[in-house]
Structure formats: C-alpha cells, structure tokens
C-alpha cells in the first residue's frame, strides 16, 4: 500500500493511548470501536484509522 498520512497516524495513536482496551486485532471490530469513540463521519477516514490501529495492534503482539 502507501504511506499513511500523518493525521491518520495521529488519530490512531491518540485512540490507542486513550481507549486501548476497545481495540483488537479484528478490523471489523475496530471499525465499530472507532465509530463509537470518535465523531468521524467519513467512512473512508474511519476505515483508514481502523486499519492503522489493527496493524499497530498486530505488530505489538508479535514483538
């Protein structure tokens, strides 16, 4: 894929700091969690943030 924009990373990192218990390694569950914890109205931005969070959670578990 490509490089993630900094605003996606900023939102994702902030959500992981504040609401880490809401997120898992499942993208579909993370989409719902992003919707419930933010006011993001754009489906594309929501999905990108959820994908970034999912990837971060998966790489943290491997290490």
PDB file of N, CA and C in Angstrom:
ATOM      1  N   UNK A   1       0.841  -1.163   0.000  1.00  0.00           N
ATOM      2  CA  UNK A   1       0.000   0.000   0.000  1.00  0.00           C
ATOM      3  C   UNK A   1       0.889   1.230   0.000  1.00  0.00           C
ATOM      4  N   UNK A   2       0.411   2.284   0.528  1.00  0.00           N
ATOM      5  CA  UNK A   2       1.180   3.520   0.523  1.00  0.00           C
ATOM      6  C   UNK A   2       1.522   3.973   1.923  1.00  0.00           C
ATOM      7  N   UNK A   3       2.052   5.150   1.993  1.00  0.00           N
ATOM      8  CA  UNK A   3       2.397   5.754   3.271  1.00  0.00           C
ATOM      9  C   UNK A   3       1.136   6.372   3.863  1.00  0.00           C
ATOM     10  N   UNK A   4       0.909   6.139   5.149  1.00  0.00           N
ATOM     11  CA  UNK A   4      -0.272   6.693   5.805  1.00  0.00           C
ATOM     12  C   UNK A   4      -0.062   8.185   6.079  1.00  0.00           C
ATOM     13  N   UNK A   5      -1.078   8.998   5.853  1.00  0.00           N
ATOM     14  CA  UNK A   5      -0.979  10.427   6.190  1.00  0.00           C
ATOM     15  C   UNK A   5      -0.796  10.611   7.700  1.00  0.00           C
ATOM     16  N   UNK A   6      -0.177  11.694   8.079  1.00  0.00           N
ATOM     17  CA  UNK A   6       0.113  11.920   9.494  1.00  0.00           C
ATOM     18  C   UNK A   6      -1.153  12.089  10.326  1.00  0.00           C
ATOM     19  N   UNK A   7      -2.232  12.608   9.724  1.00  0.00           N
ATOM     20  CA  UNK A   7      -3.454  12.771  10.518  1.00  0.00           C
ATOM     21  C   UNK A   7      -4.073  11.418  10.862  1.00  0.00           C
ATOM     22  N   UNK A   8      -3.923  10.424  10.000  1.00  0.00           N
ATOM     23  CA  UNK A   8      -4.417   9.074  10.304  1.00  0.00           C
ATOM     24  C   UNK A   8      -3.622   8.491  11.469  1.00  0.00           C
ATOM     25  N   UNK A   9      -2.304   8.640  11.410  1.00  0.00           N
ATOM     26  CA  UNK A   9      -1.447   8.139  12.488  1.00  0.00           C
ATOM     27  C   UNK A   9      -1.735   8.863  13.798  1.00  0.00           C
ATOM     28  N   UNK A  10      -1.938  10.162  13.730  1.00  0.00           N
ATOM     29  CA  UNK A  10      -2.192  10.943  14.945  1.00  0.00           C
ATOM     30  C   UNK A  10      -3.493  10.501  15.610  1.00  0.00           C
ATOM     31  N   UNK A  11      -4.532  10.352  14.819  1.00  0.00           N
ATOM     32  CA  UNK A  11      -5.825   9.910  15.366  1.00  0.00           C
ATOM     33  C   UNK A  11      -5.699   8.504  15.931  1.00  0.00           C
ATOM     34  N   UNK A  12      -5.071   7.612  15.179  1.00  0.00           N
ATOM     35  CA  UNK A  12      -4.912   6.226  15.625  1.00  0.00           C
ATOM     36  C   UNK A  12      -4.110   6.107  16.905  1.00  0.00           C
ATOM     37  N   UNK A  13      -3.000   6.832  16.979  1.00  0.00           N
ATOM     38  CA  UNK A  13      -2.174   6.772  18.186  1.00  0.00           C
ATOM     39  C   UNK A  13      -2.891   7.350  19.394  1.00  0.00           C
ATOM     40  N   UNK A  14      -3.641   8.426  19.185  1.00  0.00           N
ATOM     41  CA  UNK A  14      -4.395   9.020  20.290  1.00  0.00           C
ATOM     42  C   UNK A  14      -5.474   8.063  20.793  1.00  0.00           C
ATOM     43  N   UNK A  15      -6.166   7.412  19.868  1.00  0.00           N
ATOM     44  CA  UNK A  15      -7.188   6.449  20.273  1.00  0.00           C
ATOM     45  C   UNK A  15      -6.575   5.265  21.011  1.00  0.00           C
ATOM     46  N   UNK A  16      -5.423   4.796  20.560  1.00  0.00           N
ATOM     47  CA  UNK A  16      -4.769   3.678  21.248  1.00  0.00           C
ATOM     48  C   UNK A  16      -4.319   4.077  22.648  1.00  0.00           C
ATOM     49  N   UNK A  17      -3.890   5.310  22.835  1.00  0.00           N
ATOM     50  CA  UNK A  17      -3.484   5.768  24.162  1.00  0.00           C
ATOM     51  C   UNK A  17      -4.674   5.865  25.113  1.00  0.00           C
ATOM     52  N   UNK A  18      -5.775   6.422  24.625  1.00  0.00           N
ATOM     53  CA  UNK A  18      -6.927   6.678  25.483  1.00  0.00           C
ATOM     54  C   UNK A  18      -7.866   5.484  25.629  1.00  0.00           C
ATOM     55  N   UNK A  19      -8.008   4.684  24.580  1.00  0.00           N
ATOM     56  CA  UNK A  19      -9.007   3.614  24.580  1.00  0.00           C
ATOM     57  C   UNK A  19      -8.409   2.288  24.116  1.00  0.00           C
ATOM     58  N   UNK A  20      -7.255   1.930  24.612  1.00  0.00           N
ATOM     59  CA  UNK A  20      -6.559   0.723  24.144  1.00  0.00           C
ATOM     60  C   UNK A  20      -7.386  -0.543  24.354  1.00  0.00           C
ATOM     61  N   UNK A  21      -8.189  -0.580  25.394  1.00  0.00           N
ATOM     62  CA  UNK A  21      -8.960  -1.790  25.682  1.00  0.00           C
ATOM     63  C   UNK A  21     -10.095  -2.026  24.679  1.00  0.00           C
ATOM     64  N   UNK A  22     -10.473  -1.007  23.913  1.00  0.00           N
ATOM     65  CA  UNK A  22     -11.557  -1.148  22.948  1.00  0.00           C
ATOM     66  C   UNK A  22     -11.116  -1.806  21.639  1.00  0.00           C
ATOM     67  N   UNK A  23      -9.814  -1.895  21.415  1.00  0.00           N
ATOM     68  CA  UNK A  23      -9.319  -2.335  20.109  1.00  0.00           C
ATOM     69  C   UNK A  23      -8.695  -3.713  20.166  1.00  0.00           C
ATOM     70  N   UNK A  24      -8.945  -4.487  19.102  1.00  0.00           N
ATOM     71  CA  UNK A  24      -8.432  -5.853  18.996  1.00  0.00           C
ATOM     72  C   UNK A  24      -7.673  -5.993  17.689  1.00  0.00           C
ATOM     73  N   UNK A  25      -7.351  -7.222  17.316  1.00  0.00           N
ATOM     74  CA  UNK A  25      -6.686  -7.449  16.032  1.00  0.00           C
ATOM     75  C   UNK A  25      -7.693  -7.724  14.916  1.00  0.00           C
ATOM     76  N   UNK A  26      -8.977  -7.473  15.168  1.00  0.00           N
ATOM     77  CA  UNK A  26     -10.036  -7.676  14.184  1.00  0.00           C
ATOM     78  C   UNK A  26     -10.453  -6.329  13.593  1.00  0.00           C
ATOM     79  N   UNK A  27     -10.284  -6.176  12.286  1.00  0.00           N
ATOM     80  CA  UNK A  27     -10.591  -4.918  11.602  1.00  0.00           C
ATOM     81  C   UNK A  27     -12.058  -4.534  11.756  1.00  0.00           C
ATOM     82  N   UNK A  28     -12.966  -5.478  11.598  1.00  0.00           N
ATOM     83  CA  UNK A  28     -14.404  -5.174  11.688  1.00  0.00           C
ATOM     84  C   UNK A  28     -14.769  -4.644  13.073  1.00  0.00           C
ATOM     85  N   UNK A  29     -14.221  -5.250  14.112  1.00  0.00           N
ATOM     86  CA  UNK A  29     -14.485  -4.785  15.472  1.00  0.00           C
ATOM     87  C   UNK A  29     -13.896  -3.392  15.692  1.00  0.00           C
ATOM     88  N   UNK A  30     -12.718  -3.149  15.118  1.00  0.00           N
ATOM     89  CA  UNK A  30     -12.077  -1.846  15.269  1.00  0.00           C
ATOM     90  C   UNK A  30     -12.852  -0.748  14.543  1.00  0.00           C
ATOM     91  N   UNK A  31     -13.487  -1.087  13.424  1.00  0.00           N
ATOM     92  CA  UNK A  31     -14.328  -0.094  12.734  1.00  0.00           C
ATOM     93  C   UNK A  31     -15.449   0.373  13.654  1.00  0.00           C
ATOM     94  N   UNK A  32     -16.082  -0.565  14.332  1.00  0.00           N
ATOM     95  CA  UNK A  32     -17.159  -0.205  15.259  1.00  0.00           C
ATOM     96  C   UNK A  32     -16.628   0.612  16.433  1.00  0.00           C
ATOM     97  N   UNK A  33     -15.469   0.240  16.939  1.00  0.00           N
ATOM     98  CA  UNK A  33     -14.879   0.963  18.065  1.00  0.00           C
ATOM     99  C   UNK A  33     -14.500   2.386  17.678  1.00  0.00           C
ATOM    100  N   UNK A  34     -13.968   2.570  16.473  1.00  0.00           N
ATOM    101  CA  UNK A  34     -13.624   3.919  16.011  1.00  0.00           C
ATOM    102  C   UNK A  34     -14.895   4.748  15.880  1.00  0.00           C
ATOM    103  N   UNK A  35     -15.951   4.153  15.354  1.00  0.00           N
ATOM    104  CA  UNK A  35     -17.220   4.859  15.216  1.00  0.00           C
ATOM    105  C   UNK A  35     -17.773   5.272  16.575  1.00  0.00           C
ATOM    106  N   UNK A  36     -17.661   4.382  17.565  1.00  0.00           N
ATOM    107  CA  UNK A  36     -18.215   4.659  18.895  1.00  0.00           C
ATOM    108  C   UNK A  36     -17.380   5.641  19.701  1.00  0.00           C
ATOM    109  N   UNK A  37     -16.065   5.720  19.450  1.00  0.00           N
ATOM    110  CA  UNK A  37     -15.209   6.563  20.282  1.00  0.00           C
ATOM    111  C   UNK A  37     -14.854   7.902  19.639  1.00  0.00           C
ATOM    112  N   UNK A  38     -15.252   8.120  18.370  1.00  0.00           N
ATOM    113  CA  UNK A  38     -14.922   9.378  17.704  1.00  0.00           C
ATOM    114  C   UNK A  38     -16.170   9.955  17.034  1.00  0.00           C
ATOM    115  N   UNK A  39     -15.986  11.123  16.445  1.00  0.00           N
ATOM    116  CA  UNK A  39     -17.061  11.755  15.687  1.00  0.00           C
ATOM    117  C   UNK A  39     -16.721  11.784  14.197  1.00  0.00           C
ATOM    118  N   UNK A  40     -15.906  10.847  13.753  1.00  0.00           N
ATOM    119  CA  UNK A  40     -15.530  10.782  12.338  1.00  0.00           C
ATOM    120  C   UNK A  40     -16.765  10.406  11.526  1.00  0.00           C
ATOM    121  N   UNK A  41     -17.099  11.244  10.546  1.00  0.00           N
ATOM    122  CA  UNK A  41     -18.281  10.965   9.732  1.00  0.00           C
ATOM    123  C   UNK A  41     -17.926  10.320   8.403  1.00  0.00           C
ATOM    124  N   UNK A  42     -16.685  10.462   7.976  1.00  0.00           N
ATOM    125  CA  UNK A  42     -16.249   9.908   6.702  1.00  0.00           C
ATOM    126  C   UNK A  42     -15.937   8.419   6.853  1.00  0.00           C
ATOM    127  N   UNK A  43     -16.578   7.611   6.022  1.00  0.00           N
ATOM    128  CA  UNK A  43     -16.352   6.174   6.065  1.00  0.00           C
ATOM    129  C   UNK A  43     -14.914   5.834   5.685  1.00  0.00           C
ATOM    130  N   UNK A  44     -14.367   6.549   4.720  1.00  0.00           N
ATOM    131  CA  UNK A  44     -13.003   6.279   4.262  1.00  0.00           C
ATOM    132  C   UNK A  44     -11.974   6.574   5.354  1.00  0.00           C
ATOM    133  N   UNK A  45     -12.135   7.691   6.040  1.00  0.00           N
ATOM    134  CA  UNK A  45     -11.206   8.037   7.121  1.00  0.00           C
ATOM    135  C   UNK A  45     -11.354   7.048   8.268  1.00  0.00           C
ATOM    136  N   UNK A  46     -12.589   6.693   8.597  1.00  0.00           N
ATOM    137  CA  UNK A  46     -12.825   5.717   9.664  1.00  0.00           C
ATOM    138  C   UNK A  46     -12.133   4.395   9.356  1.00  0.00           C
ATOM    139  N   UNK A  47     -12.264   3.926   8.128  1.00  0.00           N
ATOM    140  CA  UNK A  47     -11.658   2.662   7.747  1.00  0.00           C
ATOM    141  C   UNK A  47     -10.139   2.735   7.754  1.00  0.00           C
ATOM    142  N   UNK A  48      -9.595   3.865   7.348  1.00  0.00           N
ATOM    143  CA  UNK A  48      -8.138   4.015   7.353  1.00  0.00           C
ATOM    144  C   UNK A  48      -7.601   4.037   8.777  1.00  0.00           C
ATOM    145  N   UNK A  49      -8.298   4.716   9.671  1.00  0.00           N
ATOM    146  CA  UNK A  49      -7.887   4.747  11.076  1.00  0.00           C
ATOM    147  C   UNK A  49      -8.000   3.348  11.679  1.00  0.00           C
ATOM    148  N   UNK A  50      -9.101   2.659  11.410  1.00  0.00           N
ATOM    149  CA  UNK A  50      -9.281   1.299  11.937  1.00  0.00           C
ATOM    150  C   UNK A  50      -8.213   0.360  11.393  1.00  0.00           C
ATOM    151  N   UNK A  51      -7.867   0.498  10.134  1.00  0.00           N
ATOM    152  CA  UNK A  51      -6.817  -0.329   9.549  1.00  0.00           C
ATOM    153  C   UNK A  51      -5.465  -0.047  10.169  1.00  0.00           C
ATOM    154  N   UNK A  52      -5.168   1.217  10.422  1.00  0.00           N
ATOM    155  CA  UNK A  52      -3.911   1.590  11.059  1.00  0.00           C
ATOM    156  C   UNK A  52      -3.834   1.013  12.470  1.00  0.00           C
ATOM    157  N   UNK A  53      -4.931   1.125  13.212  1.00  0.00           N
ATOM    158  CA  UNK A  53      -4.969   0.599  14.578  1.00  0.00           C
ATOM    159  C   UNK A  53      -4.811  -0.919  14.561  1.00  0.00           C
ATOM    160  N   UNK A  54      -5.496  -1.590  13.650  1.00  0.00           N
ATOM    161  CA  UNK A  54      -5.398  -3.048  13.546  1.00  0.00           C
ATOM    162  C   UNK A  54      -3.966  -3.472  13.271  1.00  0.00           C
ATOM    163  N   UNK A  55      -3.323  -2.776  12.382  1.00  0.00           N
ATOM    164  CA  UNK A  55      -1.932  -3.096  12.054  1.00  0.00           C
ATOM    165  C   UNK A  55      -1.008  -2.858  13.248  1.00  0.00           C
ATOM    166  N   UNK A  56      -1.226  -1.759  13.972  1.00  0.00           N
ATOM    167  CA  UNK A  56      -0.419  -1.474  15.165  1.00  0.00           C
ATOM    168  C   UNK A  56      -0.615  -2.543  16.234  1.00  0.00           C
ATOM    169  N   UNK A  57      -1.865  -2.956  16.450  1.00  0.00           N
ATOM    170  CA  UNK A  57      -2.152  -3.984  17.466  1.00  0.00           C
ATOM    171  C   UNK A  57      -1.487  -5.298  17.075  1.00  0.00           C
ATOM    172  N   UNK A  58      -1.574  -5.662  15.809  1.00  0.00           N
ATOM    173  CA  UNK A  58      -0.971  -6.919  15.353  1.00  0.00           C
ATOM    174  C   UNK A  58       0.544  -6.904  15.468  1.00  0.00           C
ATOM    175  N   UNK A  59       1.194  -5.795  15.156  1.00  0.00           N
ATOM    176  CA  UNK A  59       2.653  -5.744  15.247  1.00  0.00           C
ATOM    177  C   UNK A  59       3.113  -5.685  16.696  1.00  0.00           C
ATOM    178  N   UNK A  60       2.329  -5.117  17.596  1.00  0.00           N
ATOM    179  CA  UNK A  60       2.696  -5.089  19.007  1.00  0.00           C
ATOM    180  C   UNK A  60       2.635  -6.468  19.618  1.00  0.00           C
ATOM    181  N   UNK A  61       1.718  -7.303  19.169  1.00  0.00           N
ATOM    182  CA  UNK A  61       1.585  -8.654  19.724  1.00  0.00           C
ATOM    183  C   UNK A  61       2.709  -9.579  19.264  1.00  0.00           C
ATOM    184  N   UNK A  62       3.226  -9.325  18.068  1.00  0.00           N
ATOM    185  CA  UNK A  62       4.287 -10.165  17.523  1.00  0.00           C
ATOM    186  C   UNK A  62       5.593  -9.933  18.271  1.00  0.00           C
ATOM    187  N   UNK A  63       5.859  -8.696  18.650  1.00  0.00           N
ATOM    188  CA  UNK A  63       7.131  -8.362  19.289  1.00  0.00           C
ATOM    189  C   UNK A  63       7.243  -8.854  20.671  1.00  0.00           C
TER     190      UNK A  63
END
